[in-house]
Short mmCIF file of C-alpha atoms and ligand atoms in Angstrom, two decimals:
data_model
loop_
_atom_site.label_atom_id
_atom_site.label_comp_id
_atom_site.label_asym_id
_atom_site.label_seq_id
_atom_site.Cartn_x
_atom_site.Cartn_y
_atom_site.Cartn_z
CA MET A 903 -46.65 92.56 -35.22
CA PHE A 904 -43.89 94.21 -37.12
CA GLY A 905 -43.51 93.69 -40.78
CA TRP A 906 -40.25 94.52 -42.66
CA LYS A 907 -41.84 97.64 -44.08
CA HIS A 908 -42.08 98.95 -40.66
CA TRP A 909 -38.33 98.86 -40.25
CA LYS A 910 -37.71 100.63 -43.60
CA ARG A 911 -39.93 103.65 -42.76
CA GLY A 912 -37.87 106.48 -41.44
CA GLN A 913 -38.79 109.80 -40.19
CA ASP A 914 -38.71 110.84 -43.68
CA GLY A 915 -40.67 107.79 -44.98
CA GLU A 916 -40.56 107.41 -48.70
CA ALA A 917 -36.98 108.77 -49.04
CA VAL A 918 -35.45 106.12 -46.70
CA GLU A 919 -37.08 103.39 -48.75
CA HIS A 920 -35.92 104.86 -52.07
CA ASP A 921 -32.34 105.14 -50.57
CA ILE A 922 -32.31 101.51 -49.29
CA GLU A 923 -33.32 100.32 -52.89
CA SER A 924 -30.85 102.29 -54.81
CA ARG A 925 -28.03 101.22 -52.49
CA ALA A 926 -29.19 97.50 -53.07
CA ARG A 927 -29.12 98.17 -56.83
CA GLN A 928 -25.71 99.61 -56.60
CA ARG A 929 -24.34 96.78 -54.52
CA ALA A 930 -25.65 94.22 -57.13
CA ALA A 931 -24.04 96.31 -59.87
CA ARG A 932 -20.63 96.26 -58.12
CA ARG A 933 -21.17 92.51 -57.70
CA ASP A 934 -21.82 91.95 -61.44
CA ALA A 935 -18.84 94.08 -62.30
CA ALA A 936 -16.72 92.21 -59.86
CA VAL A 937 -17.60 88.57 -61.11
CA ARG A 938 -16.89 89.87 -64.73
CA ALA A 939 -13.64 91.48 -63.74
CA ALA A 940 -12.42 88.38 -61.85
CA VAL A 941 -13.01 86.22 -64.90
CA GLY A 942 -11.43 88.84 -67.18
CA GLN A 943 -8.29 88.98 -64.94
CA GLY A 944 -8.02 85.34 -64.28
CA LEU A 945 -8.83 85.38 -60.55
CA LEU A 946 -11.74 82.89 -61.58
CA GLY A 947 -11.28 80.33 -64.16
CA PRO A 948 -10.55 76.69 -64.88
CA ASP A 949 -7.47 76.83 -62.67
CA ALA A 950 -9.31 78.81 -59.88
CA ALA A 951 -12.60 77.26 -59.87
CA VAL A 952 -14.04 78.70 -56.65
CA VAL A 953 -13.28 82.17 -55.06
CA GLY A 954 -14.65 84.41 -52.31
CA LEU A 955 -15.20 88.10 -53.20
CA LEU A 956 -15.67 90.96 -50.76
CA ASP A 957 -17.11 94.30 -51.65
CA VAL A 958 -14.86 96.85 -49.91
CA THR A 959 -17.15 99.80 -50.74
CA GLY A 960 -20.04 97.82 -49.20
CA ILE A 961 -18.18 96.99 -45.95
CA ARG A 962 -17.30 100.76 -45.57
CA ALA A 963 -20.92 101.74 -46.29
CA ALA A 964 -22.16 99.16 -43.64
CA ALA A 965 -19.83 100.37 -40.99
CA ALA A 966 -20.95 103.85 -41.69
CA ALA A 967 -24.56 102.93 -41.70
CA LEU A 968 -24.09 101.23 -38.16
CA ARG A 969 -22.25 104.04 -36.76
CA ALA A 970 -24.83 106.80 -38.06
CA ALA A 971 -27.68 104.64 -36.71
CA PHE A 972 -26.54 104.98 -33.15
CA ASP A 973 -25.26 108.52 -33.49
CA GLU A 974 -28.84 109.50 -34.37
CA VAL A 975 -30.29 107.95 -31.20
CA THR A 976 -27.42 108.54 -28.48
CA ALA A 977 -26.94 111.60 -26.44
CA PRO A 978 -24.05 113.56 -27.55
CA GLY A 979 -20.74 112.34 -25.95
CA THR A 980 -22.03 108.76 -25.04
CA PRO A 981 -19.13 106.45 -25.61
CA VAL A 982 -20.29 103.83 -28.03
CA LEU A 983 -17.97 100.91 -29.17
CA HIS A 984 -19.26 98.96 -32.23
CA ALA A 985 -17.17 95.71 -31.89
CA PHE A 986 -17.35 93.49 -34.86
CA ALA A 987 -17.87 89.89 -33.95
CA VAL A 988 -14.74 88.34 -35.40
CA LYS A 989 -16.23 85.07 -35.77
CA ALA A 990 -18.37 86.15 -38.59
CA THR A 991 -15.60 86.90 -40.86
CA PRO A 992 -12.20 85.99 -39.37
CA LEU A 993 -9.96 87.66 -41.99
CA VAL A 994 -7.09 90.04 -40.71
CA PRO A 995 -7.47 92.61 -43.71
CA VAL A 996 -11.36 92.76 -42.94
CA LEU A 997 -10.79 93.57 -39.41
CA ARG A 998 -8.08 96.13 -40.45
CA LEU A 999 -10.70 97.84 -42.86
CA LEU A 1000 -13.32 97.86 -40.11
CA HIS A 1001 -11.02 99.27 -37.51
CA GLU A 1002 -10.27 102.09 -40.02
CA ALA A 1003 -13.94 102.56 -40.32
CA GLY A 1004 -14.24 103.07 -36.56
CA ILE A 1005 -15.37 99.43 -35.71
CA GLY A 1006 -13.59 97.48 -32.99
CA ALA A 1007 -13.50 93.73 -32.36
CA GLU A 1008 -15.58 91.20 -30.40
CA VAL A 1009 -13.32 88.05 -30.05
CA ALA A 1010 -14.13 84.67 -28.38
CA SER A 1011 -11.03 82.50 -28.58
CA PRO A 1012 -7.21 83.03 -28.58
CA GLY A 1013 -7.15 82.78 -32.38
CA GLU A 1014 -9.82 85.59 -32.70
CA LEU A 1015 -7.95 87.76 -30.24
CA ALA A 1016 -4.63 87.30 -32.25
CA LEU A 1017 -6.45 88.21 -35.46
CA ALA A 1018 -7.61 91.43 -34.02
CA ARG A 1019 -4.25 92.18 -32.64
CA ALA A 1020 -2.60 91.32 -36.22
CA ALA A 1021 -5.22 93.78 -37.69
CA GLY A 1022 -4.14 96.53 -35.16
CA VAL A 1023 -7.32 96.68 -33.29
CA PRO A 1024 -6.33 98.26 -30.00
CA ALA A 1025 -7.11 96.37 -26.80
CA ALA A 1026 -9.30 99.23 -25.62
CA ARG A 1027 -11.48 98.58 -28.76
CA THR A 1028 -11.64 94.75 -28.14
CA VAL A 1029 -14.09 92.71 -26.15
CA LEU A 1030 -13.57 89.13 -24.98
CA ASP A 1031 -16.77 87.03 -24.65
CA SER A 1032 -16.03 83.33 -24.94
CA PRO A 1033 -17.90 80.68 -22.92
CA ALA A 1034 -14.79 78.76 -22.00
CA LYS A 1035 -11.98 81.04 -21.22
CA THR A 1036 -9.01 79.42 -19.58
CA PRO A 1037 -7.14 81.20 -16.80
CA ALA A 1038 -4.41 81.83 -19.18
CA GLU A 1039 -6.69 83.56 -21.72
CA LEU A 1040 -8.32 85.69 -18.98
CA ARG A 1041 -4.90 86.71 -17.75
CA GLU A 1042 -3.72 87.75 -21.22
CA ALA A 1043 -6.90 89.58 -21.64
CA LEU A 1044 -6.58 91.55 -18.32
CA ALA A 1045 -2.82 92.26 -19.05
CA LEU A 1046 -3.71 93.70 -22.35
CA GLY A 1047 -6.66 95.81 -21.09
CA VAL A 1048 -9.18 93.95 -23.38
CA ALA A 1049 -12.73 94.11 -21.98
CA VAL A 1050 -14.01 90.91 -20.48
CA ASN A 1051 -17.57 89.58 -20.01
CA ALA A 1052 -17.61 86.76 -17.56
CA ASP A 1053 -19.97 83.98 -18.66
CA ASN A 1054 -20.63 82.44 -15.26
CA PRO A 1055 -19.90 82.24 -11.50
CA GLN A 1056 -16.94 80.09 -11.84
CA GLU A 1057 -15.35 82.32 -14.25
CA LEU A 1058 -16.06 85.22 -11.90
CA ASP A 1059 -14.18 83.28 -9.16
CA ARG A 1060 -11.21 83.15 -11.44
CA LEU A 1061 -11.49 86.80 -12.24
CA ASP A 1062 -11.63 87.56 -8.45
CA ALA A 1063 -8.16 85.84 -8.03
CA LEU A 1064 -6.84 87.51 -11.07
CA MET A 1065 -7.86 91.04 -10.04
CA ARG A 1066 -6.33 90.38 -6.57
CA SER A 1067 -3.16 89.49 -7.94
CA ALA A 1068 -2.55 92.23 -10.58
CA PRO A 1069 -4.49 95.48 -11.14
CA SER A 1070 -6.03 95.81 -14.78
CA ARG A 1071 -7.42 98.34 -17.02
CA SER A 1072 -9.88 95.86 -18.38
CA PRO A 1073 -13.54 96.78 -18.12
CA VAL A 1074 -15.08 93.62 -16.71
CA GLY A 1075 -18.79 92.74 -17.16
CA ILE A 1076 -21.23 89.63 -16.50
CA ARG A 1077 -23.03 88.25 -19.43
CA VAL A 1078 -26.78 87.50 -18.67
CA ASN A 1079 -29.17 85.30 -20.43
CA PRO A 1080 -32.44 87.18 -20.28
CA GLN A 1081 -34.34 84.01 -21.24
CA VAL A 1082 -36.86 85.85 -23.47
CA GLY A 1083 -36.98 82.65 -25.78
CA GLY A 1084 -35.67 81.61 -29.18
CA GLY A 1085 -36.22 82.48 -32.74
CA THR A 1086 -36.72 80.35 -35.93
CA ILE A 1087 -33.21 78.72 -35.80
CA GLY A 1088 -32.38 76.76 -32.45
CA ALA A 1089 -28.67 76.70 -33.28
CA THR A 1090 -28.53 80.55 -33.25
CA SER A 1091 -30.89 81.15 -30.38
CA THR A 1092 -28.94 82.28 -27.24
CA ALA A 1093 -31.69 83.43 -25.00
CA THR A 1094 -33.66 80.18 -24.42
CA PRO A 1095 -34.53 78.98 -20.97
CA THR A 1096 -31.61 76.44 -21.07
CA SER A 1097 -29.04 78.16 -23.32
CA LYS A 1098 -25.45 77.52 -22.41
CA PHE A 1099 -24.60 81.21 -22.39
CA GLY A 1100 -24.41 83.60 -19.51
CA VAL A 1101 -26.23 83.64 -16.19
CA ALA A 1102 -29.72 82.37 -16.76
CA LEU A 1103 -31.46 85.50 -15.16
CA ARG A 1104 -34.91 83.88 -14.55
CA ASP A 1105 -33.60 80.86 -12.80
CA GLU A 1106 -34.37 80.82 -9.13
CA GLY A 1107 -32.08 83.23 -7.15
CA ALA A 1108 -30.06 84.24 -10.26
CA ARG A 1109 -31.09 87.81 -10.44
CA GLU A 1110 -30.21 88.41 -6.87
CA TRP A 1111 -27.09 86.64 -7.29
CA VAL A 1112 -25.99 88.88 -10.10
CA VAL A 1113 -26.92 91.91 -8.12
CA GLU A 1114 -24.93 90.78 -5.14
CA ALA A 1115 -22.08 89.72 -7.12
CA CYS A 1116 -21.84 93.32 -8.48
CA LEU A 1117 -22.20 95.00 -5.21
CA LYS A 1118 -19.23 92.80 -3.81
CA ARG A 1119 -17.05 93.72 -6.71
CA PRO A 1120 -16.80 97.42 -7.47
CA TRP A 1121 -14.68 96.54 -10.68
CA LEU A 1122 -17.64 94.89 -12.18
CA THR A 1123 -18.89 97.69 -14.45
CA ARG A 1124 -20.75 96.22 -17.25
CA LEU A 1125 -23.62 93.80 -18.05
CA HIS A 1126 -23.72 91.87 -21.37
CA ALA A 1127 -26.48 90.07 -23.16
CA HIS A 1128 -26.52 88.77 -26.88
CA THR A 1129 -29.99 87.71 -27.31
CA GLY A 1130 -29.44 85.58 -30.51
CA SER A 1131 -28.44 85.67 -34.07
CA GLN A 1132 -30.05 84.96 -37.39
CA GLY A 1133 -33.87 84.14 -36.97
CA ILE A 1134 -34.44 86.28 -33.88
CA PRO A 1135 -37.51 88.58 -34.17
CA LEU A 1136 -36.55 92.07 -33.34
CA PRO A 1137 -39.04 92.57 -30.59
CA LEU A 1138 -37.37 89.57 -28.80
CA MET A 1139 -34.09 91.24 -29.40
CA VAL A 1140 -35.42 94.53 -27.94
CA ARG A 1141 -36.85 92.51 -24.98
CA GLY A 1142 -33.57 91.13 -24.12
CA VAL A 1143 -31.88 94.48 -24.25
CA ALA A 1144 -34.72 96.08 -22.05
CA GLN A 1145 -34.16 93.34 -19.33
CA THR A 1146 -30.46 93.82 -19.20
CA TYR A 1147 -31.14 97.69 -18.85
CA ALA A 1148 -33.60 97.12 -16.07
CA LEU A 1149 -31.10 94.93 -14.32
CA ALA A 1150 -28.36 97.61 -14.58
CA GLU A 1151 -30.79 100.15 -13.16
CA GLU A 1152 -31.52 97.70 -10.20
CA VAL A 1153 -27.87 97.16 -9.61
CA ASN A 1154 -27.06 100.97 -9.58
CA ALA A 1155 -30.03 101.77 -7.27
CA ARG A 1156 -28.85 99.09 -4.76
CA ALA A 1157 -25.25 100.23 -5.02
CA GLY A 1158 -26.38 103.85 -4.62
CA ARG A 1159 -23.93 104.91 -7.39
CA ARG A 1160 -23.46 104.34 -11.17
CA GLN A 1161 -21.56 101.13 -10.76
CA ILE A 1162 -22.69 99.71 -14.09
CA ASP A 1163 -21.66 102.25 -16.56
CA THR A 1164 -21.79 100.50 -19.72
CA LEU A 1165 -24.20 97.94 -21.43
CA ASP A 1166 -23.02 95.53 -23.97
CA ILE A 1167 -26.09 94.71 -26.00
CA GLY A 1168 -24.56 91.98 -28.29
CA GLY A 1169 -25.16 91.52 -31.94
CA GLY A 1170 -27.59 89.41 -33.90
CA LEU A 1171 -29.51 91.68 -36.09
CA PRO A 1172 -30.84 89.33 -38.75
CA VAL A 1173 -29.86 89.49 -42.39
CA ASN A 1174 -32.60 89.30 -45.26
CA PHE A 1175 -31.06 86.44 -47.45
CA ALA A 1176 -34.27 86.33 -49.68
CA SER A 1177 -33.70 89.55 -51.67
CA GLU A 1178 -31.20 92.25 -52.31
CA GLU A 1179 -32.84 94.70 -49.89
CA THR A 1180 -31.19 95.27 -46.53
CA ALA A 1181 -33.89 94.64 -43.94
CA PRO A 1182 -34.03 95.26 -41.03
CA THR A 1183 -31.70 98.22 -41.05
CA TYR A 1184 -29.47 99.50 -38.26
CA ALA A 1185 -31.34 102.80 -38.33
CA GLY A 1186 -34.65 100.87 -37.83
CA PHE A 1187 -33.16 99.02 -34.98
CA ALA A 1188 -31.61 101.71 -33.16
CA ARG A 1189 -34.68 103.78 -33.49
CA LEU A 1190 -36.84 100.84 -32.19
CA LEU A 1191 -34.42 100.45 -29.23
CA ALA A 1192 -34.62 104.16 -28.52
CA GLU A 1193 -38.26 104.08 -28.44
CA GLU A 1194 -38.51 100.95 -26.20
CA VAL A 1195 -35.62 101.51 -24.06
CA PRO A 1196 -35.12 105.25 -23.93
CA GLY A 1197 -32.99 105.31 -20.70
CA LEU A 1198 -30.26 103.35 -22.51
CA PHE A 1199 -29.57 106.28 -24.84
CA ASP A 1200 -29.82 109.26 -22.55
CA GLY A 1201 -26.04 109.43 -21.92
CA ARG A 1202 -25.82 107.55 -18.52
CA TYR A 1203 -24.62 104.39 -19.97
CA GLY A 1204 -21.96 103.73 -22.41
CA LEU A 1205 -22.72 101.23 -25.09
CA VAL A 1206 -20.93 98.27 -26.70
CA THR A 1207 -22.68 96.47 -29.78
CA GLU A 1208 -21.28 93.27 -31.29
CA PHE A 1209 -22.80 92.82 -34.79
CA GLY A 1210 -21.30 90.34 -37.03
CA ARG A 1211 -23.54 88.85 -39.84
CA SER A 1212 -25.30 91.98 -40.54
CA LEU A 1213 -22.08 94.03 -41.22
CA LEU A 1214 -20.43 91.39 -43.64
CA ALA A 1215 -22.95 88.95 -45.10
CA GLU A 1216 -24.25 91.10 -47.97
CA GLN A 1217 -20.60 92.20 -48.84
CA GLY A 1218 -19.48 88.78 -49.82
CA THR A 1219 -20.02 86.46 -52.77
CA VAL A 1220 -18.67 83.01 -53.44
CA VAL A 1221 -18.51 82.40 -57.11
CA ALA A 1222 -17.78 78.80 -58.51
CA ARG A 1223 -17.26 77.47 -61.97
CA VAL A 1224 -19.67 74.94 -63.42
CA GLU A 1225 -17.56 71.89 -64.17
CA TYR A 1226 -20.34 69.73 -65.66
CA THR A 1227 -24.11 69.65 -66.18
CA LYS A 1228 -26.24 66.72 -66.36
CA SER A 1229 -29.73 65.50 -65.73
CA ALA A 1230 -30.99 62.76 -63.43
CA GLY A 1231 -34.67 61.62 -63.11
CA GLY A 1232 -35.68 64.58 -64.97
CA ARG A 1233 -33.84 67.19 -62.80
CA ARG A 1234 -31.19 69.40 -64.27
CA ILE A 1235 -28.00 69.48 -62.21
CA ALA A 1236 -25.05 71.92 -62.39
CA VAL A 1237 -21.94 70.39 -60.57
CA THR A 1238 -19.94 73.34 -59.30
CA HIS A 1239 -16.89 73.88 -57.07
CA ALA A 1240 -18.81 75.46 -54.23
CA GLY A 1241 -20.58 73.22 -51.81
CA VAL A 1242 -20.28 72.05 -48.23
CA GLN A 1243 -16.59 73.45 -47.95
CA VAL A 1244 -17.79 77.11 -48.31
CA ALA A 1245 -21.55 76.93 -47.49
CA THR A 1246 -21.62 74.39 -44.61
CA ARG A 1247 -24.62 75.69 -42.89
CA THR A 1248 -26.67 75.83 -46.05
CA VAL A 1249 -25.54 72.30 -47.04
CA TYR A 1250 -26.47 70.79 -43.69
CA ALA A 1251 -29.49 72.83 -42.95
CA PRO A 1252 -30.88 74.01 -46.15
CA GLN A 1253 -34.28 75.01 -44.67
CA ALA A 1254 -32.66 77.29 -42.03
CA TRP A 1255 -30.04 78.70 -44.33
CA PRO A 1256 -31.20 79.13 -47.93
CA LEU A 1257 -28.99 81.15 -50.32
CA ARG A 1258 -29.73 83.12 -53.36
CA ILE A 1259 -27.88 81.79 -56.53
CA ALA A 1260 -27.05 84.15 -59.46
CA ALA A 1261 -25.86 82.58 -62.73
CA TYR A 1262 -23.07 84.15 -64.89
CA ASP A 1263 -21.92 82.99 -68.13
CA ALA A 1264 -18.26 81.90 -69.06
CA GLU A 1265 -17.26 85.34 -69.41
CA GLY A 1266 -18.84 86.34 -66.03
CA ARG A 1267 -21.81 88.19 -67.54
CA PRO A 1268 -25.14 87.75 -65.86
CA LYS A 1269 -27.07 85.03 -67.63
CA THR A 1270 -30.48 85.83 -68.85
CA GLY A 1271 -33.15 83.70 -70.53
CA PRO A 1272 -35.95 81.50 -69.31
CA GLU A 1273 -35.66 80.06 -65.77
CA VAL A 1274 -35.21 76.39 -65.40
CA VAL A 1275 -35.53 74.46 -62.28
CA GLN A 1276 -32.17 72.97 -61.46
CA ASP A 1277 -29.89 71.76 -58.60
CA VAL A 1278 -26.83 73.64 -58.05
CA ALA A 1279 -24.51 70.87 -56.50
CA GLY A 1280 -21.01 71.18 -54.84
CA PRO A 1281 -17.94 69.17 -55.43
CA ALA A 1282 -18.05 67.01 -52.20
CA CYS A 1283 -18.76 63.21 -52.23
CA PHE A 1284 -22.24 63.00 -50.57
CA ALA A 1285 -25.58 63.44 -52.10
CA GLY A 1286 -26.71 66.22 -49.92
CA ASP A 1287 -23.80 68.54 -51.04
CA LEU A 1288 -26.26 71.00 -52.82
CA LEU A 1289 -26.06 74.93 -52.71
CA ALA A 1290 -29.62 74.96 -53.91
CA GLU A 1291 -32.17 72.26 -54.71
CA GLY A 1292 -34.87 72.70 -57.31
CA ARG A 1293 -34.10 76.28 -57.77
CA ALA A 1294 -35.46 78.34 -60.75
CA ALA A 1295 -32.66 80.15 -62.53
CA PRO A 1296 -31.39 80.76 -66.20
CA LEU A 1297 -30.09 77.46 -67.24
CA LEU A 1298 -26.40 76.87 -65.95
CA GLU A 1299 -24.14 75.34 -68.75
CA GLN A 1300 -20.85 73.87 -68.67
CA GLY A 1301 -18.07 76.68 -67.95
CA ASP A 1302 -20.58 79.11 -66.53
CA TYR A 1303 -20.33 80.43 -62.93
CA ALA A 1304 -22.78 80.13 -60.04
CA ALA A 1305 -22.70 82.71 -57.34
CA ALA A 1306 -23.96 82.10 -53.76
CA LEU A 1307 -25.02 85.76 -52.70
CA ASP A 1308 -24.75 87.27 -49.06
CA THR A 1309 -22.01 84.93 -48.11
CA GLY A 1310 -19.69 87.38 -46.56
CA ALA A 1311 -20.31 86.12 -42.94
CA TYR A 1312 -20.08 82.59 -41.68
CA TYR A 1313 -19.41 81.08 -45.30
CA PHE A 1314 -16.40 81.08 -47.30
CA ALA A 1315 -14.30 82.57 -44.49
CA HIS A 1316 -15.28 79.29 -42.48
CA HIS A 1317 -13.72 76.56 -44.61
CA TYR A 1318 -14.76 73.16 -43.69
CA ALA A 1319 -12.18 70.64 -44.98
CA TYR A 1320 -14.46 67.81 -46.27
CA ASN A 1321 -12.83 65.78 -48.96
CA SER A 1322 -9.55 67.78 -48.43
CA LEU A 1323 -11.00 70.37 -50.56
CA ALA A 1324 -8.66 73.43 -50.72
CA ARG A 1325 -9.67 76.73 -48.98
CA PRO A 1326 -10.53 79.18 -51.76
CA GLY A 1327 -8.72 82.41 -52.20
CA VAL A 1328 -10.58 85.53 -51.03
CA TYR A 1329 -10.22 88.82 -52.75
CA GLY A 1330 -11.53 92.18 -52.04
CA PHE A 1331 -12.66 94.52 -54.80
CA ALA A 1332 -13.46 98.10 -55.29
CA PRO A 1333 -14.11 100.36 -58.51
CA ASP A 1334 -10.65 101.34 -59.79
CA GLY A 1335 -11.83 104.75 -60.78
CA SER A 1336 -11.58 104.33 -64.44
CA GLY A 1337 -14.58 102.04 -64.96
CA GLY A 1338 -12.99 98.78 -63.99
CA MET A 1339 -12.69 96.72 -60.75
CA ALA A 1340 -9.50 96.59 -58.65
CA PHE A 1341 -8.70 93.34 -56.52
CA ALA A 1342 -6.74 92.83 -53.55
CA THR A 1343 -5.78 89.33 -51.88
CA VAL A 1344 -7.37 89.02 -48.53
CA ARG A 1345 -6.55 85.30 -48.21
CA GLU A 1346 -4.43 83.26 -50.58
CA PRO A 1347 -5.91 80.09 -51.80
CA GLN A 1348 -4.66 77.09 -49.96
CA THR A 1349 -2.31 75.04 -52.10
CA ILE A 1350 -2.36 71.13 -52.32
CA ALA A 1351 1.12 71.07 -50.64
CA GLU A 1352 -0.57 72.94 -47.66
CA VAL A 1353 -3.48 70.50 -47.55
CA VAL A 1354 -1.09 67.55 -47.10
CA ALA A 1355 1.12 69.49 -44.65
CA GLU A 1356 -1.96 70.26 -42.56
CA SER A 1357 -3.07 66.84 -42.79
CA GLY A 1358 0.01 65.30 -41.06
CA GLY A 1359 2.23 65.25 -44.17
CA ALA A 1360 5.31 65.67 -41.94
CA HIS A 1361 4.32 62.66 -39.75
CA ALA A 1362 3.64 60.12 -42.51
CA SER A 1363 5.28 57.37 -40.64
CA ALA A 1364 4.18 58.30 -37.05
CA LEU A 1365 1.78 55.46 -36.73
CA THR A 1366 3.58 52.72 -38.46
CA THR A 1367 6.78 53.30 -36.44
CA LEU A 1368 4.70 53.58 -33.20
CA LEU A 1369 3.37 50.14 -33.92
CA ALA A 1370 6.92 48.63 -34.66
CA THR A 1371 8.23 49.97 -31.37
CA GLY A 1372 5.14 49.42 -29.34
CA THR A 1373 4.92 45.50 -29.91
CA HIS A 1374 8.40 44.91 -28.60
C1 PLP B 1065 -21.92 85.56 -32.64
C2 PLP B 1065 -21.90 86.60 -31.65
C3 PLP B 1065 -22.18 87.81 -31.96
C4 PLP B 1065 -22.52 88.32 -33.45
O1 PLP B 1065 -23.80 87.62 -33.87
P1 PLP B 1065 -24.28 88.07 -35.37
O2 PLP B 1065 -25.44 87.28 -35.45
O3 PLP B 1065 -23.36 87.56 -36.31
O4 PLP B 1065 -24.42 89.43 -35.38
C5 PLP B 1065 -22.23 88.82 -31.02
N1 PLP B 1065 -21.97 88.58 -29.78
C6 PLP B 1065 -21.74 87.29 -29.34
C7 PLP B 1065 -21.40 87.12 -27.90
C8 PLP B 1065 -21.85 86.14 -30.23
O5 PLP B 1065 -21.54 84.98 -29.60
#
C-alpha cells in the first residue's frame, strides 16, 4: 500500500526528496574521504587489517533529524524523550555524543545501564526495558530513578514489593504486545502472537488484566510497545502504536483521570540497506503517526521513542584489507579480514541481512573499472564466512580494501569471537576544517594478549590441577 516514495514526499514535495539525495551524496563523500584518510594515516593497513569507522557528522545529523521530526508533529511543550537503544551501538563515546545531541538511552541489561551511566546519560533520560530483570536490577533502577517498563505480571509483582519498601522517582510502565503480526524477518519481529515480549494483549483476559493492573497501582503511568525492528512494514508499526494509545485511553477513562501520562512507542524504524538513500525517514514516520494516531500528539501524553538501528546504521562502515585473491570453480574470491566476527547476522542469515560492499584501492581511493562477479570472504574458518556472495563490483585485488556499508548498528560494535579473531578498533571521523579528516579512538583494537586473558589465560592449569586433586 505504501511505497518508499510516499515516505519521502513532504509537505514541500520535491524539495524534501532533493534534500535527502544531497545528504546521501554528502555522507558517501565523507565516507570515501574517511577511508582514504584512514589508509593515509595508518589506521588501516597491513598491521590494522580491519577497522570500524563512525561518521560523527552523520550521527549528529541523524539525531537532529529525529528530534525535528517529532517537534514538527507534537503540541508545543509535549515532553518527548528519544532514548537510543544502546544495544544497537554499545559504545560509550557514541552514547555521550548522542546525549549531547539531546538523545537519551534505552538499556536492557546491567552492562548497557553501566555504559549509559559511563557516558553521562542522566537517570531521568534513561529507560530500562529488559525481559529478564532480576530483583537487584529492578532495585538499582528504582534507586537511580531510571524509568522501568515491566515486561510481565511476575515482574509487576516484584515491582509491587519494591515500591512498597522504598519510594522511587522512576516512572513505571507495562510493556504490551499488541500482537499485530510480524515482518519479513522473524528474529526481529516482536509483535507476533507468541512473541516473548510484554503482555500479549489479544490473549483471553489480558487486556482487562492490564487495565485492572493499572487501576490497582497509581504509580503505573506508562504503556510501552516495541512492535519490531528491521523488516516491519510501517503500517504495522503504526497499528502497534495505535493499539497502545487506545489502551491508554481506556485505562484513563476507567480511572477517571490521566493515569497513563506517557506512551513509549519503541524503536524499529527500518533501514534501507540497498542504497545510499535514507528511507523511510523519521519525518515521514512521524507525519504518518500524526495522521493515523492524532491523539498521541495533542499534548495529553508525553512520548518516549527507542530508535536504535535507524540512528546509527548509516553512520558506520567496516573496512577490511584484501589479504589474498583467488579463484575457485570460475568464481573470483577476495579473502578479506571482515567476516562473521564483525557481520555476524549477514554471514549467518545473508538473505535477511544483505550488505552493500564498496571497493577501494590500496591507497583507499574508490575503485572504478568494470564490475566483476566475486565473493567477498571473511577470515574465519568455515565456508559460509562471506560478507557478500556473487556480488558485482570492481575487481578486488590483493592489498585493496573492501568496505561493508551501513554497519554502524548491530555490526562491528557486536564482536563475535569466532576463531579468537580480535575485536577491531573503532574510530570516529569528522572533517578537520582544512580539507582532511580527523579521527578519534572510540574503541581500541583488542590485543592478542587480551584475547588470551579473556580466554582463561590466567587459569591455564585450572583443569589439569582439578583432575589431579579430584582423583585422590
Ligand atoms: C531493540 C529494541 C529497540 C531498538 O530497535 P531498532 O530496530 O534498533 O530501532 C527499541 N526498543 C526495544 C525494547 C528493543 O528491544
